XYZ file of C-alpha atoms in Angstrom:
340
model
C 108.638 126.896 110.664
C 111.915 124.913 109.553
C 111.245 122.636 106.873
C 112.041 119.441 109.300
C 109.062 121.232 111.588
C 107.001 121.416 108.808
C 106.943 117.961 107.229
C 106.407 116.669 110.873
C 103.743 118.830 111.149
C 102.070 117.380 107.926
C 102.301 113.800 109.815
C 100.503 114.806 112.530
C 97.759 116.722 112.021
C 94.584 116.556 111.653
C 93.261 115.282 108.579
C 90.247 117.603 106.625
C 91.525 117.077 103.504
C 92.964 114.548 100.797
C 94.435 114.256 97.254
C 94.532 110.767 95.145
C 97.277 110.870 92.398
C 96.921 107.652 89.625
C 99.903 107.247 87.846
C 100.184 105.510 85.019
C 99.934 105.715 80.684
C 97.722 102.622 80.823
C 94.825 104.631 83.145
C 95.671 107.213 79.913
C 95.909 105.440 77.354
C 92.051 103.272 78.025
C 94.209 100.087 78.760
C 94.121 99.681 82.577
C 90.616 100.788 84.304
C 91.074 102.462 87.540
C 89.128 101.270 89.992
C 91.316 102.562 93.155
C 90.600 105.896 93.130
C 86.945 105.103 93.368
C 88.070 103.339 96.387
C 89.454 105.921 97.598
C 86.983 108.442 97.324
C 84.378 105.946 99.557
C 87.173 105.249 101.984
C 87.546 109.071 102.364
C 83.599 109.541 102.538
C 83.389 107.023 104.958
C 86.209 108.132 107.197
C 84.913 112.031 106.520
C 87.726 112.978 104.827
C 87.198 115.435 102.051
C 88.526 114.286 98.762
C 89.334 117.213 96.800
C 91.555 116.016 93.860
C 91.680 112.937 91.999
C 94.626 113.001 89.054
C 95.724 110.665 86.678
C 98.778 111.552 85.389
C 101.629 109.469 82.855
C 105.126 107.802 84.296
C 106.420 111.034 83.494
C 108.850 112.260 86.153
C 108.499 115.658 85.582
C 104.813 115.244 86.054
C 105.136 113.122 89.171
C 106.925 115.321 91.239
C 104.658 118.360 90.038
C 101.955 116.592 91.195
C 103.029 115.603 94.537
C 104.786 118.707 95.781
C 101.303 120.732 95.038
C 99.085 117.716 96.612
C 101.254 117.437 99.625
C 101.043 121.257 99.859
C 97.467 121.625 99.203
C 95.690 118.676 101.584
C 96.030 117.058 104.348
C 96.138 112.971 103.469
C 97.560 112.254 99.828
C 97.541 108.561 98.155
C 99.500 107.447 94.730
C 98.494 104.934 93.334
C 100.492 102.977 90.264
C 98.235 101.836 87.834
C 100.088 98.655 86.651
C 100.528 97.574 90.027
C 103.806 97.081 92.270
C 105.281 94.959 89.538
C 104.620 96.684 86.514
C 105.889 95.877 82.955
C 107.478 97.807 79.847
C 108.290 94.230 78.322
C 104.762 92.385 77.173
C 103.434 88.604 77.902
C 103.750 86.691 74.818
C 100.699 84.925 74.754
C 97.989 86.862 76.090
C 96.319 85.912 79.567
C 93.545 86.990 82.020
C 94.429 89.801 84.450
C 92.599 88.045 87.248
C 95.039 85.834 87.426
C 97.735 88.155 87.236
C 97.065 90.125 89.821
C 96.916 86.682 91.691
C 100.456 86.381 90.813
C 101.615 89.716 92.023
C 99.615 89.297 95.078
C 101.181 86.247 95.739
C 104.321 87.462 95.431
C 103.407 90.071 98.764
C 102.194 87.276 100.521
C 102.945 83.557 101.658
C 99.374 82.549 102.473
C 97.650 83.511 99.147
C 96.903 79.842 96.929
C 96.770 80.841 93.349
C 96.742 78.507 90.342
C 100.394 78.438 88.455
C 100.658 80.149 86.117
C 102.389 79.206 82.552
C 105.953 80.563 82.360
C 104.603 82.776 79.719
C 103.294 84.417 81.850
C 105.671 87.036 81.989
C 108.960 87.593 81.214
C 111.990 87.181 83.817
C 112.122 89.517 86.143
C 115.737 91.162 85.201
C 113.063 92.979 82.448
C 110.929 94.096 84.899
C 110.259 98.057 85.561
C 108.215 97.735 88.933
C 106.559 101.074 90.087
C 109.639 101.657 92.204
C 111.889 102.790 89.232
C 109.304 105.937 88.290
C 106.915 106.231 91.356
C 109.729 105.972 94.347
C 112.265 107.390 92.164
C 110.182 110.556 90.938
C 108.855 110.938 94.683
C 112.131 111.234 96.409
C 113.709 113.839 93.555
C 110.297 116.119 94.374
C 111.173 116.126 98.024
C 114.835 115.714 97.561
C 115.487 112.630 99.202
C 117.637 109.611 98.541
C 116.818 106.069 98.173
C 117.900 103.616 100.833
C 117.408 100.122 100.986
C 115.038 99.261 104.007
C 116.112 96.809 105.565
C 113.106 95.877 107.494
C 111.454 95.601 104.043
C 114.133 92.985 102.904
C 113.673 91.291 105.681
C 109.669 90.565 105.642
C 110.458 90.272 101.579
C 112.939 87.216 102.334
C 110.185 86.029 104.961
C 106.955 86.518 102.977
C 107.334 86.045 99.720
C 107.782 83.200 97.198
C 110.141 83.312 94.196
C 108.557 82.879 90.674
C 108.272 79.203 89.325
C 110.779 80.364 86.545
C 113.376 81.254 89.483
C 114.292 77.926 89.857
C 117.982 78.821 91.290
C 117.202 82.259 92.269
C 118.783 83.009 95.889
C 118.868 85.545 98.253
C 122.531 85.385 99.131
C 123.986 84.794 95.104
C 123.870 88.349 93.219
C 121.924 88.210 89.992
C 120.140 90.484 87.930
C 116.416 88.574 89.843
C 117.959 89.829 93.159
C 119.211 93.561 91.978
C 115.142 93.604 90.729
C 113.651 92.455 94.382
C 116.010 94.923 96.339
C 114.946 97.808 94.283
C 111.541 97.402 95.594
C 112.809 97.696 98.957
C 114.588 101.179 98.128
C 112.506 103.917 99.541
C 112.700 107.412 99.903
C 114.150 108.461 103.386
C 114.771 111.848 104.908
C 117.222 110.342 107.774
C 116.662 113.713 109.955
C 113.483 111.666 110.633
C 112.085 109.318 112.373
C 112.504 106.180 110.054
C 109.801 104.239 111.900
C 107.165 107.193 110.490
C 108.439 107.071 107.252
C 107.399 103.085 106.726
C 104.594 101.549 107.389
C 103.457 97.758 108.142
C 99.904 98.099 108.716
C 99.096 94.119 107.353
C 101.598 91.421 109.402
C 100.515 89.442 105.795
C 102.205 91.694 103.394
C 106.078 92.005 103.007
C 105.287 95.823 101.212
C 105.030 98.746 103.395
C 103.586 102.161 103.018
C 106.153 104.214 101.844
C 104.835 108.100 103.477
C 106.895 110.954 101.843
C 107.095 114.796 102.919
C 104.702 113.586 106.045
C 101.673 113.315 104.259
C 102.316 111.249 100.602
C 102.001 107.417 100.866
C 102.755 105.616 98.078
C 100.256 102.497 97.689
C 100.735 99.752 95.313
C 98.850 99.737 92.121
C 96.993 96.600 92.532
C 93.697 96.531 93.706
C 93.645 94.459 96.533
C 96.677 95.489 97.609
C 95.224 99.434 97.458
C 92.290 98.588 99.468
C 94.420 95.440 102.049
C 97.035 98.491 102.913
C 94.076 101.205 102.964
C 92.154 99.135 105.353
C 95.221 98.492 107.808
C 95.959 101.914 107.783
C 92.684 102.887 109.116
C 93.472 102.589 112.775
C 96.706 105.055 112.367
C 94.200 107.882 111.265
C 91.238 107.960 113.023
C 92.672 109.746 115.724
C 93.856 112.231 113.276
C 89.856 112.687 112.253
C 87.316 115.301 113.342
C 85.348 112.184 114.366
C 87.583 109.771 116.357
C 85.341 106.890 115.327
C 85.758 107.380 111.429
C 82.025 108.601 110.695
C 82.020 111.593 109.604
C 79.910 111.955 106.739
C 76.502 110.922 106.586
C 74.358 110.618 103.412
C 70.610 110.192 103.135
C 68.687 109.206 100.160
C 65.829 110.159 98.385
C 63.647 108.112 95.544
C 61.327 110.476 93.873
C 58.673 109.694 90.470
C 59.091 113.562 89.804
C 61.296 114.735 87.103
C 64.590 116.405 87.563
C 63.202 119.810 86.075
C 59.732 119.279 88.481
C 61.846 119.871 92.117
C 64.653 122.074 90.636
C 63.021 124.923 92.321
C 61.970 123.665 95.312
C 66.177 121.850 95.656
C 67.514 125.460 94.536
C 65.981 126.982 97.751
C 66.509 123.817 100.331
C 70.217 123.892 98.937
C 70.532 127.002 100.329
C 68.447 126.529 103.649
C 70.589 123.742 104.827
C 74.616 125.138 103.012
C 74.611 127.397 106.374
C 74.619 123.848 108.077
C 77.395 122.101 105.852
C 74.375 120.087 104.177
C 74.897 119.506 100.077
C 71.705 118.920 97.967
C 72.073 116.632 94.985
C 69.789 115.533 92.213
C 70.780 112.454 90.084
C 68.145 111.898 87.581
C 67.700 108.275 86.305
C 66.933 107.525 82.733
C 65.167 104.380 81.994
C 63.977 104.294 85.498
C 60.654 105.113 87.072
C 62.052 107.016 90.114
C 64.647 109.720 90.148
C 67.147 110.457 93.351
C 68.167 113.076 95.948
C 70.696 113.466 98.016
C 71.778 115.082 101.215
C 75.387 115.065 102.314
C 76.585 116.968 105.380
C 77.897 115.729 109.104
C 75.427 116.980 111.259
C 73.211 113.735 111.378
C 70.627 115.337 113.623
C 70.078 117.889 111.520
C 69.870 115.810 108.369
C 67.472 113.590 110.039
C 65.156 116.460 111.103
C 65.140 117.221 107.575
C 63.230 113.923 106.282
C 59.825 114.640 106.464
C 60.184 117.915 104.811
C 62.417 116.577 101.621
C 59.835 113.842 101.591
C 57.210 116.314 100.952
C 58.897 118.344 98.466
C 60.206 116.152 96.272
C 56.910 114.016 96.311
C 59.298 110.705 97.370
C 60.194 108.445 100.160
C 63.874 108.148 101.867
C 65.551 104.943 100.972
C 68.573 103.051 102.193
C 70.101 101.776 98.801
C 70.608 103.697 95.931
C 69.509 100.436 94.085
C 66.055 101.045 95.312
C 65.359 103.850 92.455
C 65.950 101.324 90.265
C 62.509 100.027 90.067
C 62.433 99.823 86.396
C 63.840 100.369 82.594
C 60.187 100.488 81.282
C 59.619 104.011 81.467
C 62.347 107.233 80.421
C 62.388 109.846 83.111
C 62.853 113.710 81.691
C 64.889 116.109 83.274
C-alpha cells in the first residue's frame, strides 16, 4: 500500500482503538493539572473506543514527533492535547491572576458569543511575545509526517469573522502588518499534505469556533489545550465518527456496578474465577476497594449487555452486595475503614 493509500486508509476506518498524547512541561512539571485526558478516556468509553495510551510528554520536538508517528501507527483514533492551551505563554503575567478567568479570555478569543468580564491589561503580555501551541505542537507534527505548513485560509477567514482582538489591541488590524497579526496567522498555519483532500485534513465541527481540528497522517487531530475547547471540539466531532464505530449509535461499552460490605481480600477468590468465566465473553472484573467507606465496589466492563445483565443475580450473590447505578452510592460513609 502507497503511503498516500495508507494515510487515507487511517481516515477511514474503523475505529477500535485510540491514543491521547498531553503535551506540555507544565502537566510535568505539577503546574498545569490535566483534566483532558480524563475526558478523553470517558468520551472513548462512552463511544466504545478502546483507549490504550495516555502520554504526557514536554514541548520537546524530538519527543513530539516520536510520539505521534508510533500513536498514529499503533491505534486507530489519536488526540494531542496542549496543556497551556491554544495560546500558550513562555513570557509570565506580572501580577498573578485566576485561571478561570483566563481561560475565559482565550475562549473568548475562539468565539464572538462568549461574555467574559475584562480583564486588566496585566493580564498578559502583548501578543508579539506569545508562543501559542502552534509554534511546537503544529510545527513538531508536520516535521514527524513531513509536511509543510500552509496558511488556511478558511481558518483566517472564520478567525477575522469570530474573534475579537484583545482590549490592549487598540489599533490592531487585519489588513496593517504587525508583529499582533504575524502572531494570529501563525495559528492558522497547519500541516497539509496537498496530495490530499484538504477538506479531510480540517475540521469545523462547532459553526461557534473560528479553530478547526487540525487531523495529521489520517488519524492525529490536534485539539486545543483548553478545556472547554477539548471537550466543545470533542463533542462536535462526535457525529463524524460514529459511523466509523462497531456500534453506529456510539454505545459500545457498558459498565455495571456493584456495592459490596465485604472486604477486598473476602471475594478475591470468588472475582479470580468469575474473571475468568466471563474474559471468553470480552467481560473485565474489577474490584475497587474503598477506605473510609462502609461498602466496597465491583465492576463489570464488556459490550455484550445481555450477557452482563444475565450476570446480576449471580455477582449479587457472590460478592454479598446489590448493583447500583452511581458509583457515589458506595459512599455511604467515612465512619468505618474497610480492609483489603
Amino acid at each position: 500500500m502507497s503511503s498516500a493509500a495508507a494515510t487515507e486508509d487511517r481516515g477511514t476506518r474503523m475505529i477500535h482503538t485510540a491514543g491521547c498524547i498531553i503535551i506540555g512541561d507544565e502537566v510535568l512539571g505539577g503546574k498545569t493539572v490535566d483534566t483532558n485526558s480524563a475526558h478523553f478516556a470517558k468520551y472513548c468509553f462512552l463511544l466504545g473506543m478502546q483507549l490504550k495510551r495516555v502520554e504526557v510528554i514536554g514541548d520537546d520536538e524530538a519527543e513530539i514527533v516520536e510520539a505521534t508517528r508510533r500513536m498514529s501507527e499503533n491505534y486507530d483514533f489519536v488526540v494531542t492535547s496542549d496543556a497551556r492551551g491554544s495560546f500558550g505563554w513562555n513570557s509570565r503575567p506580572r501580577k498573578s491572576f485566576q485561571w478561570s478567568y483566563a481561560d475565559q479570555n482565550i475562549q473568548r478569543w475562539y468565539r464572538a458569543d462568549v461574555s467574559t468580564p475584562r480583564l486588566p491589561s496585566t493580564f498578559c503580555p502583548p501578543l508579539t511575545e506569545y508562543n501559542s501551541h502552534d509554534d511546537i505542537t503544529y510545527e513538531s507534527i508536520a516535521k514527524a509526517f513531513r509536511l509543510p505548513l500552509k496558511l488556511h485560509d478558511e481558518t483566517v477567514k472564520r478567525m477575522k469573522a469570530l474573534s475579537k482582538p484583545h482590549p490592549s489591541q487598540k489599533n490592531f488590524s487585519w489588513d496593517v502588518p504587525s508583529p499582533a497579526l504575524d502572531a494570529k496567522l501563525r495559528m492558522a498555519r497547519l500541516p497539509i499534505d496537498e496530495s490530499r483532500d484538504i477538506e479531510s485534513q480540517v475540521l469545523f465541527v462547532d459553526e461557534s469556533l473560528w479553530v478547526p481540528i487540525s487531523v495529521v497522517n489520517g488519524n492525529v487531530h490536534i485539539l486545543p489545550g483548553v478545556p472547554r475547547l477539548f471537550t466543545q471540539l470533542l463533542d462536535g466531532l462526535k457525529p463524524l465518527l460514529l459511523p466509523r464505530l462497531e456500534n453506529p449509535e456510539g454505545e459500545g461499552v457498558y459498565r455495571i456496578l456493584f456495592a459490596t460490605p465485604m472486604a477486598e481480600s473476602e471475594v478475591a477468590g470468588y472475582l479470580t474465577m468469575l474473571a475468568a468465566e466471563v474474559e471468553p465473553k470480552g467481560v473485565k472484573v474489577g474490584s475497587y476497594p474503598k477506605w473510609g467507606k462502609k461498602l466496597n465496589s465491583v465492576t463489570l466492563v464488556g459490550k455484550d449487555k445481555e450477557y452482563m445483565e444475565s450476570l446480576v443475580p449471580q455477582v449479587e450473590k457472590g460478592v454479598d452486595g446489590i448493583r447500583i447505578e452511581r458509583e457515589e452510592d458506595a459512599d455511604e460513609s467515612e465512619d468505618e475503614e474497610e480492609g483489603s
